[in-house]
Coordinates of C-alpha atoms in Angstrom, one line a residue:
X1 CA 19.3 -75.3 -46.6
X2 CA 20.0 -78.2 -47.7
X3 CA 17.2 -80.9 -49.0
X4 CA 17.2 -84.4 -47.4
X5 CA 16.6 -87.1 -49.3
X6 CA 12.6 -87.6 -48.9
X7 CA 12.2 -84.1 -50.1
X8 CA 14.6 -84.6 -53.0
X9 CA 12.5 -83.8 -56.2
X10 CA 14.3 -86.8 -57.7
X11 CA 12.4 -89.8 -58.2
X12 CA 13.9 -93.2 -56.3
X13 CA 14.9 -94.8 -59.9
X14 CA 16.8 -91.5 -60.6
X15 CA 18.7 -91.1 -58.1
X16 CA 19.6 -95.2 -57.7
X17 CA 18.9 -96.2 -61.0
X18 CA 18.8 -100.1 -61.2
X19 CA 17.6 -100.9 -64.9
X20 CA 19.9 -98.3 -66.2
X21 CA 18.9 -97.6 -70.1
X22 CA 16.7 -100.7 -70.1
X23 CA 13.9 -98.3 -68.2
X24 CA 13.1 -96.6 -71.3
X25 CA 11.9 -99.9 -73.2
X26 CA 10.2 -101.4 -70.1
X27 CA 8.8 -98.1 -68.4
X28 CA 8.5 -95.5 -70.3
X29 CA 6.6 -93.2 -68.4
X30 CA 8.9 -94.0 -65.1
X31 CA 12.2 -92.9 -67.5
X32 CA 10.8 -89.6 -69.0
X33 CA 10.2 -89.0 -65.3
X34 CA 13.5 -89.9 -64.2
X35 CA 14.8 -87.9 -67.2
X36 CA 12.9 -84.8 -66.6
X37 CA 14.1 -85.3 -63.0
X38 CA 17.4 -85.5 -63.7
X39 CA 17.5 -82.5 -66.0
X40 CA 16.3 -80.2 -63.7
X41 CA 19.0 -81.3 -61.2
X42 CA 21.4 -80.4 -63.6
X43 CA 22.7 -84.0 -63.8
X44 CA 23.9 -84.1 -67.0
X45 CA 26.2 -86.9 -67.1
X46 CA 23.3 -89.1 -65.8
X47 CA 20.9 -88.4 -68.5
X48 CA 20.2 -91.4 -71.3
X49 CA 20.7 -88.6 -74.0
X50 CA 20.6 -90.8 -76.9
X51 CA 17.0 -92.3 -75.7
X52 CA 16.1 -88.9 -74.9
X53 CA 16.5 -87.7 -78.6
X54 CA 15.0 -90.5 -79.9
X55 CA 11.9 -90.0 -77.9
X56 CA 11.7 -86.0 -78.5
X57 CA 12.1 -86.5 -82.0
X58 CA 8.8 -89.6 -82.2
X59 CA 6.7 -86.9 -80.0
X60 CA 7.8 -83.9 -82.7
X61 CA 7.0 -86.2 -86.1
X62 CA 3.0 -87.9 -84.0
X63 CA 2.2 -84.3 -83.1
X64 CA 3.2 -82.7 -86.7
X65 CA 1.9 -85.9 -89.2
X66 CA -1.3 -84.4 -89.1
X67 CA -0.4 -80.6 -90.0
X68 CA 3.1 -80.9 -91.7
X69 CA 2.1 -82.2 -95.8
X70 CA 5.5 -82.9 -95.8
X71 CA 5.6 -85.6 -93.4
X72 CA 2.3 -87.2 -94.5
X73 CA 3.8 -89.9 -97.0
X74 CA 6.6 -90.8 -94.0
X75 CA 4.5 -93.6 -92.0
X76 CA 4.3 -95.1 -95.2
X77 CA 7.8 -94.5 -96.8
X78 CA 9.1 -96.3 -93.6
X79 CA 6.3 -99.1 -92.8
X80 CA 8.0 -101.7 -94.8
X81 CA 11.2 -101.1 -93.6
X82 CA 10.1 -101.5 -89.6
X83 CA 7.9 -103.6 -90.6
X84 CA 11.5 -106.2 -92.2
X85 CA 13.1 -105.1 -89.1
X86 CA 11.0 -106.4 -86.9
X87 CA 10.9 -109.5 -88.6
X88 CA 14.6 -109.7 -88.6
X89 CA 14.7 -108.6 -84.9
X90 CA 11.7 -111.1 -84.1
X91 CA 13.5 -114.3 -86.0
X92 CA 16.8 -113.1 -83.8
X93 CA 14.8 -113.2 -80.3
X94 CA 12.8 -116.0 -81.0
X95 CA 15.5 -118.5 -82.9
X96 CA 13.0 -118.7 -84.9
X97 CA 13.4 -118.6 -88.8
X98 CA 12.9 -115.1 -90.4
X99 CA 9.9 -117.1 -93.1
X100 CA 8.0 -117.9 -90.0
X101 CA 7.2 -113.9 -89.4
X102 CA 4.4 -112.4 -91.9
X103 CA 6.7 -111.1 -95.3
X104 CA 4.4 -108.1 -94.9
X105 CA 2.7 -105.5 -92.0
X106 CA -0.6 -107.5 -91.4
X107 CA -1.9 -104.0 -90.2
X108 CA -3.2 -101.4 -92.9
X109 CA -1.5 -98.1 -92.1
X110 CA -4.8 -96.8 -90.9
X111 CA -5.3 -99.4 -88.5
X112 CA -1.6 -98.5 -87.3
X113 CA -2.2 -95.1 -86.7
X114 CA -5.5 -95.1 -85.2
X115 CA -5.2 -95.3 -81.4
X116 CA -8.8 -97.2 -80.6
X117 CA -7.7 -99.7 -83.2
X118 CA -6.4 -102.7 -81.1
X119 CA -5.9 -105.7 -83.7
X120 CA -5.3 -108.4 -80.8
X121 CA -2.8 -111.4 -81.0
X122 CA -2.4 -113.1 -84.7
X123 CA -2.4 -116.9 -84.9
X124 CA 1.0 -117.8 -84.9
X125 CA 2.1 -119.6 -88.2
X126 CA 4.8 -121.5 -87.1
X127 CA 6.2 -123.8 -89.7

């Protein structure tokens, strides 16, 4: 028997998707359920594979920092380097110059990592 489409287990977004790739930066609890949809419907071709990695591989490192020594000194090994990127990436959206962004993370790498931290918005220091 076949299943008509209200009792398709496929969500609306994953069977018509209209932001494409963009869903994963925008929604992503909507896309892992559109992805997880999609993968049990076989529908290879339609999966964002290379968001999907991305995202398997962040949940693998958050859920291992605390019980893997070996990846304790990685948030810090790669907090400077996000931390020029998004400058770079910031000075890029904004048109603004790359000086204007803080040289370093205003954060501490505790703050960063503790989820009840919320730091709230910085005065800009536009110049």
């Amino acid at each position: 028997m076949r299943s008509t489409p209200a009792e398709s287990p496929l969500s609306k977004a994953a069977v018509s998707p209209s932001q494409g790739h963009d869903l994963s930066e925008t929604d992503l609890y909507l896309w892992t359920q559109d992805q997880a949809a999609l993968l049990r419907a076989k529908r290879r071709q339609d999966i964002d594979w290379h968001h999907l990695a991305e995202e398997m591989q962040r949940l693998r490192i958050e859920g291992r920092l605390d019980v893997s020594p070996s990846l304790r000194a990685w948030p810090e090994t790669v907090l400077s380097k996000a931390c020029h990127l998004g400058r770079v990436r910031a000075a890029d959206e904004t048109g603004l110059a790359e000086q204007a962004c803080p040289p370093a993370c205003p954060y501490t790498l505790a703050q960063i990592l503790d989820d009840s931290v919320y730091p709230g918005a910085l005065e800009p220091r536009f110049t």
